[in-house]
Tab-separated table of C-alpha atoms in Angstrom:
chain	number	residue	atom	x	y	z
A	1	MET	CA	-0.338	0.091	-0.067
A	2	ILE	CA	1.439	3.289	-1.292
A	3	GLY	CA	-0.210	6.336	1.075
A	4	THR	CA	1.003	9.740	-0.858
A	5	ASP	CA	0.803	13.149	0.773
A	6	SER	CA	0.262	15.749	-1.805
A	7	HIS	CA	0.974	19.074	-2.286
A	8	LYS	CA	0.708	21.908	-4.858
A	9	ARG	CA	3.506	21.013	-6.092
A	10	THR	CA	4.861	17.656	-4.659
A	11	HIS	CA	3.533	14.570	-3.570
A	12	THR	CA	5.628	12.455	-0.729
A	13	VAL	CA	4.537	8.607	-0.967
A	14	VAL	CA	5.502	5.860	1.520
A	15	ALA	CA	5.120	2.051	0.801
A	16	LEU	CA	4.266	-0.031	3.765
A	17	ASP	CA	3.270	-3.723	3.378
A	18	GLY	CA	0.953	-5.784	4.470
A	19	ILE	CA	1.398	-5.269	8.365
A	20	GLY	CA	2.336	-1.673	8.189
A	21	ARG	CA	6.057	-2.000	8.141
A	22	ARG	CA	7.806	0.915	5.799
A	23	LEU	CA	9.361	0.116	2.715
A	24	GLY	CA	10.498	2.514	0.952
A	25	GLU	CA	9.857	6.229	0.640
A	26	LEU	CA	9.445	8.946	-2.273
A	27	THR	CA	9.053	12.581	-2.965
A	28	VAL	CA	8.089	13.158	-6.925
A	29	ALA	CA	6.882	16.409	-8.740
A	30	ALA	CA	3.129	16.987	-9.244
A	31	THR	CA	3.548	16.537	-12.841
A	32	THR	CA	3.040	14.221	-15.303
A	33	ASP	CA	6.949	13.388	-14.836
A	34	GLY	CA	6.765	13.108	-11.548
A	35	HIS	CA	3.836	10.811	-12.107
A	36	LEU	CA	5.389	8.921	-14.254
A	37	LYS	CA	8.388	8.515	-12.099
A	38	LEU	CA	6.388	7.562	-9.283
A	39	LEU	CA	4.760	4.420	-11.681
A	40	ALA	CA	8.136	3.599	-12.531
A	41	TRP	CA	9.226	3.706	-8.556
A	42	SER	CA	6.571	0.996	-7.827
A	43	ARG	CA	7.063	-1.568	-10.077
A	44	GLN	CA	9.983	-3.553	-7.274
A	45	TRP	CA	6.370	-4.735	-5.626
A	46	GLU	CA	4.083	-7.097	-7.200
A	47	GLN	CA	1.420	-6.062	-5.898
A	48	VAL	CA	0.256	-2.299	-5.522
A	49	SER	CA	-2.683	-0.200	-4.466
A	50	PHE	CA	-2.359	4.021	-3.992
A	51	ALA	CA	-3.813	5.161	-1.068
A	52	LEU	CA	-4.379	9.332	-1.415
A	53	GLU	CA	-5.774	11.633	0.961
A	54	ASP	CA	-9.220	12.878	-0.026
A	55	CYS	CA	-8.573	16.295	-0.947
A	56	ARG	CA	-9.385	16.617	-4.752
A	57	HIS	CA	-8.056	19.945	-5.495
A	58	LEU	CA	-5.113	18.012	-5.013
A	59	THR	CA	-5.022	15.168	-5.887
A	60	ARG	CA	-7.408	14.884	-9.170
A	61	ARG	CA	-4.567	15.323	-11.737
A	62	LEU	CA	-2.506	12.557	-9.692
A	63	GLU	CA	-5.363	10.153	-9.661
A	64	ARG	CA	-6.067	10.670	-13.271
A	65	ASP	CA	-2.433	9.768	-14.192
A	66	LEU	CA	-2.243	6.879	-12.223
A	67	LEU	CA	-6.125	5.527	-13.250
A	68	GLY	CA	-5.078	6.246	-16.682
A	69	ALA	CA	-1.646	3.855	-16.043
A	70	GLY	CA	-4.326	1.113	-15.224
A	71	ALA	CA	-3.394	1.439	-10.786
A	72	ARG	CA	-6.101	0.931	-8.331
A	73	VAL	CA	-6.694	3.843	-5.946
A	74	VAL	CA	-8.355	4.128	-2.613
A	75	ARG	CA	-9.598	7.552	-1.356
A	76	VAL	CA	-8.985	7.678	2.430
A	77	PRO	CA	-10.970	10.571	3.948
A	78	THR	CA	-8.836	12.787	6.393
A	79	ARG	CA	-10.112	11.983	9.643
A	80	LEU	CA	-9.149	8.668	9.150
A	81	MET	CA	-6.171	10.011	8.270
A	82	ALA	CA	-5.530	11.967	10.954
A	83	GLY	CA	-6.900	8.809	13.682
A	84	ALA	CA	-3.804	6.975	12.390
A	85	ARG	CA	-1.705	9.995	12.603
A	86	ARG	CA	-2.447	10.404	16.104
A	87	GLY	CA	-1.989	6.728	16.917
A	88	GLY	CA	1.721	6.491	14.978
A	89	ARG	CA	4.567	6.328	17.065
A	90	GLU	CA	6.728	8.565	15.411
A	91	PRO	CA	6.034	12.600	16.733
A	92	GLY	CA	5.650	15.267	15.035
A	93	LYS	CA	4.405	16.158	11.553
A	94	SER	CA	6.270	15.774	8.423
A	95	ASP	CA	5.267	15.088	4.480
A	96	PRO	CA	6.349	11.368	4.865
A	97	ILE	CA	4.638	11.094	8.892
A	98	ASP	CA	1.396	12.110	6.942
A	99	ALA	CA	2.232	10.126	3.630
A	100	GLU	CA	2.178	6.530	6.245
A	101	ALA	CA	-0.772	7.748	8.058
A	102	VAL	CA	-2.879	7.887	4.987
A	103	ALA	CA	-1.566	4.419	4.068
A	104	LEU	CA	-2.108	3.056	7.218
A	105	ALA	CA	-5.891	4.464	7.371
A	106	ALA	CA	-6.156	2.499	3.868
A	107	LEU	CA	-4.758	-0.808	5.200
A	108	ARG	CA	-7.371	-0.515	8.544
A	109	HIS	CA	-10.349	0.058	6.292
A	110	ASP	CA	-10.582	-2.403	3.512
A	111	ASN	CA	-14.159	-0.875	2.913
A	112	LEU	CA	-12.764	2.862	1.739
A	113	PRO	CA	-13.700	3.584	-1.576
A	114	VAL	CA	-12.134	3.351	-4.949
A	115	ALA	CA	-11.491	6.176	-7.518
A	116	GLU	CA	-12.907	6.069	-10.736
A	117	LEU	CA	-11.964	8.526	-13.745
A	118	ASP	CA	-14.078	11.851	-13.854
A	119	GLY	CA	-17.028	11.338	-15.294
A	120	PRO	CA	-20.252	13.139	-16.203
A	121	ALA	CA	-20.788	13.857	-12.928
A	122	ARG	CA	-17.617	16.060	-12.350
A	123	GLU	CA	-18.777	17.922	-15.392
A	124	VAL	CA	-22.471	18.505	-13.767
A	125	ARG	CA	-20.436	19.409	-10.613
A	126	LEU	CA	-18.291	21.914	-12.381
A	127	LEU	CA	-21.621	23.602	-14.402
A	128	VAL	CA	-23.827	23.508	-10.620
A	129	ASP	CA	-20.786	25.437	-9.292
A	130	HIS	CA	-20.597	27.712	-11.891
A	131	ARG	CA	-24.531	28.967	-11.818
A	132	ARG	CA	-24.242	28.911	-8.024
A	133	ASP	CA	-21.218	31.275	-8.439
A	134	LEU	CA	-22.967	34.062	-11.236
A	135	VAL	CA	-26.434	34.053	-8.603
A	136	ALA	CA	-24.537	35.007	-6.079
A	137	GLU	CA	-22.948	37.829	-7.816
A	138	ARG	CA	-26.235	38.326	-9.006
A	139	THR	CA	-27.784	39.017	-5.959
A	140	ARG	CA	-25.016	41.240	-4.774
A	141	ILE	CA	-25.523	43.790	-7.593
A	142	GLN	CA	-29.108	43.352	-7.543
A	143	SER	CA	-28.763	44.628	-3.497
A	144	ARG	CA	-26.751	47.468	-4.681
A	145	LEU	CA	-28.522	48.582	-7.553
A	146	ARG	CA	-31.872	48.691	-5.236
A	147	TRP	CA	-30.332	50.784	-2.993
A	148	TYR	CA	-29.118	53.300	-6.142
A	149	LEU	CA	-32.944	52.869	-7.561
A	150	HIS	CA	-34.103	54.408	-3.737
A	151	GLU	CA	-31.860	56.929	-3.782
A	152	LEU	CA	-32.630	58.515	-7.425
A	153	ASP	CA	-36.410	57.638	-6.942
A	154	PRO	CA	-38.077	56.640	-3.818
A	155	THR	CA	-41.482	56.412	-4.927
A	156	LEU	CA	-40.087	53.523	-7.445
A	157	ALA	CA	-41.516	50.089	-6.518
A	158	VAL	CA	-39.513	47.178	-8.077
A	159	PRO	CA	-40.966	44.070	-7.175
A	160	SER	CA	-39.761	41.447	-5.607
A	161	ARG	CA	-37.024	39.445	-7.624
A	162	GLY	CA	-38.043	41.855	-10.598
A	163	LEU	CA	-34.378	41.899	-11.304
A	164	ARG	CA	-34.453	38.740	-12.555
A	165	ARG	CA	-36.697	39.311	-15.060
A	166	PHE	CA	-36.180	41.065	-18.681
A	167	CYS	CA	-39.588	43.273	-18.591
A	168	VAL	CA	-38.657	44.726	-15.643
A	169	MET	CA	-35.149	45.065	-16.543
A	170	ASP	CA	-36.754	46.858	-19.956
A	171	SER	CA	-38.887	48.954	-17.892
A	172	LEU	CA	-36.080	50.040	-15.315
A	173	ALA	CA	-33.850	51.345	-18.568
A	174	GLU	CA	-35.900	53.407	-19.796
A	175	LEU	CA	-36.514	54.686	-16.334
A	176	LEU	CA	-32.965	55.109	-15.780
A	177	ALA	CA	-32.356	56.861	-19.149
A	178	GLU	CA	-34.395	60.011	-17.905
A	179	HIS	CA	-31.882	60.456	-15.244
A	180	ASP	CA	-28.335	62.172	-16.009
A	181	GLY	CA	-25.493	62.427	-13.305
A	182	VAL	CA	-22.950	59.228	-11.919
A	183	LEU	CA	-24.930	57.471	-10.285
A	184	ALA	CA	-27.612	57.262	-13.266
A	185	ARG	CA	-24.572	55.849	-15.105
A	186	VAL	CA	-23.156	53.330	-12.496
A	187	SER	CA	-27.464	52.301	-12.354
A	188	ARG	CA	-27.409	51.795	-15.971
A	189	GLU	CA	-24.103	49.764	-15.951
A	190	GLN	CA	-25.140	47.382	-13.011
A	191	LEU	CA	-28.753	46.747	-14.845
A	192	ALA	CA	-26.851	45.468	-17.437
A	193	ARG	CA	-24.409	43.718	-16.045
A	194	CYS	CA	-27.653	41.989	-13.714
A	195	ARG	CA	-29.647	41.172	-17.320
A	196	GLU	CA	-25.985	40.249	-18.692
A	197	LEU	CA	-25.933	37.363	-15.957
A	198	THR	CA	-29.517	36.536	-15.603
A	199	VAL	CA	-28.451	35.141	-19.613
A	200	GLN	CA	-25.963	33.212	-18.333
A	201	ILE	CA	-28.039	31.482	-15.628
A	202	ASN	CA	-30.730	30.749	-17.794
A	203	GLN	CA	-28.270	29.516	-20.501
A	204	LEU	CA	-26.760	27.298	-17.805
A	205	GLU	CA	-30.049	25.959	-16.446
A	206	ARG	CA	-31.166	25.183	-19.965
A	207	GLU	CA	-27.785	23.116	-20.454
A	208	LEU	CA	-28.502	21.422	-17.161
A	209	ARG	CA	-31.717	20.229	-18.309
A	210	THR	CA	-30.665	18.963	-20.879
A	211	LEU	CA	-27.812	16.374	-19.126
A	212	MET	CA	-30.348	15.784	-16.328
A	213	ARG	CA	-33.313	14.231	-18.789
A	214	ARG	CA	-30.409	12.260	-20.498
A	215	LEU	CA	-28.527	11.349	-17.717
A	216	ALA	CA	-30.809	10.998	-14.552
A	217	PRO	CA	-34.327	10.873	-16.111
A	218	THR	CA	-35.391	8.357	-12.573
A	219	LEU	CA	-33.935	10.923	-10.497
A	220	LEU	CA	-36.040	14.490	-12.403
A	221	ALA	CA	-38.968	12.173	-12.592
A	222	LEU	CA	-39.174	12.153	-8.211
A	223	PRO	CA	-42.139	14.484	-7.341
A	224	GLY	CA	-40.649	17.493	-6.147
A	225	CYS	CA	-37.656	17.505	-7.450
A	226	GLY	CA	-36.470	20.346	-10.110
A	227	VAL	CA	-33.647	20.363	-12.046
A	228	LEU	CA	-31.353	22.107	-10.142
A	229	SER	CA	-31.773	20.181	-7.045
A	230	ALA	CA	-31.242	16.893	-9.633
A	231	ALA	CA	-28.061	18.356	-10.476
A	232	THR	CA	-27.169	19.125	-7.419
A	233	LEU	CA	-27.815	15.429	-5.922
A	234	PHE	CA	-25.825	13.954	-8.903
A	235	ALA	CA	-23.260	16.195	-9.100
A	236	GLU	CA	-22.545	15.447	-5.363
A	237	THR	CA	-22.920	12.102	-4.726
A	238	ALA	CA	-21.009	10.988	-7.824
A	239	GLY	CA	-21.633	7.833	-8.176
A	240	ALA	CA	-24.297	6.087	-6.168
A	241	ARG	CA	-22.626	2.436	-6.043
A	242	ARG	CA	-20.120	3.709	-4.565
A	243	PHE	CA	-22.174	3.514	-1.038
A	244	ARG	CA	-22.884	-0.324	0.131
A	245	SER	CA	-25.794	0.854	0.711
A	246	ARG	CA	-29.156	3.639	1.623
A	247	ASP	CA	-28.324	3.968	4.766
A	248	ALA	CA	-24.714	4.305	3.754
A	249	TYR	CA	-25.942	6.924	1.287
A	250	ALA	CA	-28.379	8.916	3.987
A	251	ARG	CA	-25.255	9.263	6.321
A	252	PHE	CA	-23.398	11.029	3.597
A	253	THR	CA	-26.507	13.379	2.948
A	254	GLY	CA	-26.694	14.318	6.698
A	255	THR	CA	-30.628	12.429	7.004
A	256	ALA	CA	-29.564	9.507	9.081
A	257	PRO	CA	-29.774	10.457	13.134
A	258	ILE	CA	-26.744	9.608	15.745
A	259	PRO	CA	-27.649	7.440	18.153
A	260	VAL	CA	-26.897	8.746	21.752
A	261	TRP	CA	-27.835	6.201	24.048
A	262	SER	CA	-26.637	3.988	27.070
A	263	GLY	CA	-28.534	1.253	29.516
A	264	ASN	CA	-32.122	2.749	29.670
A	265	THR	CA	-32.047	5.139	27.289
A	266	ALA	CA	-32.312	2.668	24.012
A	267	GLY	CA	-33.357	4.152	21.361
A	268	LYS	CA	-32.557	7.622	21.952
A	269	VAL	CA	-31.285	9.387	18.569
A	270	ARG	CA	-29.846	12.994	17.851
A	271	LEU	CA	-29.959	15.462	15.082
A	272	ASN	CA	-27.277	14.879	12.676
A	273	ARG	CA	-25.363	18.116	11.882
A	274	GLY	CA	-22.802	16.436	9.648
A	275	GLY	CA	-22.498	15.084	6.329
A	276	ASN	CA	-22.860	16.695	2.625
A	277	ARG	CA	-24.950	19.978	3.347
A	278	THR	CA	-25.179	20.721	-0.362
A	279	THR	CA	-27.151	17.338	-0.530
A	280	ASN	CA	-28.653	17.905	2.678
A	281	CYS	CA	-30.415	21.092	1.622
A	282	ALA	CA	-31.413	19.820	-2.150
A	283	LEU	CA	-33.407	17.652	-0.162
A	284	HIS	CA	-35.037	19.934	2.240
A	285	MET	CA	-36.176	21.759	-1.036
A	286	ILE	CA	-37.073	18.657	-2.192
A	287	ALA	CA	-39.355	18.012	1.188
A	288	LEU	CA	-41.105	21.138	1.157
A	289	THR	CA	-41.780	21.299	-2.620
A	290	GLN	CA	-44.077	17.874	-1.644
A	291	THR	CA	-45.369	18.905	1.246
A	292	ARG	CA	-47.332	21.569	-1.072
A	293	GLY	CA	-49.193	19.422	-2.143
A	294	ILE	CA	-46.808	17.571	-4.969
A	295	GLY	CA	-45.709	14.543	-4.034
A	296	PRO	CA	-46.491	11.790	-1.197
A	297	GLY	CA	-44.666	13.969	1.022
A	298	ALA	CA	-47.751	15.879	2.072
A	299	ALA	CA	-49.516	12.975	2.953
A	300	TYR	CA	-46.986	11.682	5.144
A	301	VAL	CA	-45.986	14.893	7.364
A	302	GLU	CA	-49.329	15.317	7.957
A	303	LYS	CA	-49.606	11.456	9.280
A	304	LEU	CA	-46.530	12.608	11.631
A	305	LEU	CA	-48.062	15.214	12.803
A	306	ALA	CA	-51.089	13.567	14.105
A	307	ALA	CA	-48.886	11.353	15.969
A	308	GLY	CA	-47.403	13.821	17.918
A	309	LYS	CA	-44.517	14.731	15.911
A	310	THR	CA	-43.454	18.783	15.402
A	311	ARG	CA	-43.277	19.998	11.924
A	312	THR	CA	-39.545	20.280	12.151
A	313	GLU	CA	-39.496	16.812	13.363
A	314	ALA	CA	-41.924	15.603	10.512
A	315	LEU	CA	-40.111	17.155	7.686
A	316	ARG	CA	-36.612	15.830	9.145
A	317	LEU	CA	-37.876	11.901	9.007
A	318	LEU	CA	-39.299	12.708	5.428
A	319	ARG	CA	-36.138	13.829	4.445
A	320	ARG	CA	-34.362	10.399	5.716
A	321	ARG	CA	-37.148	8.724	3.449
A	322	LEU	CA	-36.658	10.759	0.161
A	323	SER	CA	-32.711	10.128	0.908
A	324	ASP	CA	-33.772	6.516	0.200
A	325	ALA	CA	-35.709	7.569	-2.937
A	326	VAL	CA	-33.116	9.668	-4.181
A	327	PHE	CA	-30.836	6.661	-3.561
A	328	ALA	CA	-33.017	3.899	-5.490
A	329	ALA	CA	-33.293	6.551	-8.835
A	330	LEU	CA	-29.633	7.502	-8.700
A	331	ARG	CA	-28.984	3.503	-8.857
A	332	ALA	CA	-31.479	3.037	-11.465
A	333	ASP	CA	-30.014	5.654	-13.819
A	334	GLU	CA	-26.384	4.644	-13.254
A	335	PRO	CA	-24.200	2.341	-16.027
A	336	PRO	CA	-23.288	-1.350	-14.483
A	337	ALA	CA	-20.074	-0.399	-12.668
A	338	THR	CA	-16.445	-1.719	-13.862
A	339	ALA	CA	-14.000	-3.073	-11.139
A	340	ARG	CA	-10.314	-2.285	-11.583
A	341	CYS	CA	-7.396	-4.361	-10.855
A	342	CYS	CA	-4.040	-3.990	-9.335
A	343	ILE	CA	-1.227	-2.956	-11.261
A	344	PRO	CA	1.256	-6.525	-11.604
A	345	ALA	CA	5.237	-5.427	-11.562
A	346	THR	CA	5.643	-6.460	-15.158
A	347	THR	CA	3.214	-3.031	-16.059
A	348	SER	CA	5.676	-0.211	-17.183
A	349	PRO	CA	4.191	2.844	-17.414
A	350	ASP	CA	3.341	4.227	-20.776
A	351	ARG	CA	3.499	8.067	-21.178
A	352	GLU	CA	1.111	8.332	-23.831
A	353	LEU	CA	-1.620	6.869	-21.908
A	354	VAL	CA	-0.874	8.807	-18.773
A	355	ALA	CA	-0.462	11.767	-20.855
A	356	ALA	CA	-4.021	10.986	-22.495
A	357	ALA	CA	-5.931	10.317	-19.156
């Protein structure tokens, strides 16, 4: 098992045998040439697996090159690596110590997620994140523009969410054309920028709708699940088959309660504030939509309210059921998974293959 400690410019790796004894150590550049050197170095052992700390902003290129060369790569959550480092016999903190901790965590946990090459989920996530950034920028401009409009004309009433509608922006442009001065000019420029952002946001939403109809039609057909919620869940999940069960997926989404009991207090649980909060938010939006009469959520919530649950507790239980439904829909939309093998010692790193990957 080869554990890695990754940085922007270098990767430090430590190789361990099956019982955790250190076999070797190497530092390579975070480039394709460095990755080729790492693959050549790993050929001295018969069977090799790579363990990477799950921080893909640093390891994505290394992961892609290793997978392109046919290597087996597992992702180690940061909390597991931190626990292995605290239990290590060598004091201090260094790149080799961290790399060894990653390898030890991978040896102790045999059910870690196996990395795969980026697929459609990566593209959807880029589009979702880009749209979210554009919406945040438009909101900031809209807030400032409203104060400028109030200063120009205190009697002007801009409808709620009106600055994302082209008819409202057209009428405001005609109004601003009648005013002179720096304030009016800045307001016109911000209104133009708001229009430009709205066009981009709408275009991204149409692109996401086309992608979701092709990639996740079952998820999109879930009552209350719109295009943006479906795209968020699809992108953040990044492959439902990497979760061993719907309960594991519920823990990922933060909808599985945490047990807190001992002795006579058996069965007590508390709210899970962990998990992926982006997917939790998307599930909450679907739950709110269903409580308004779209789908079976409204009847389920009413049943829980009649049984003495509060509305907040009922929504939490509904989110848990929706997590199972989303997991089943994502599994139904995914193609069969393909297994990967460890690289043998006779495998030589192919520069063209790694570069193409």
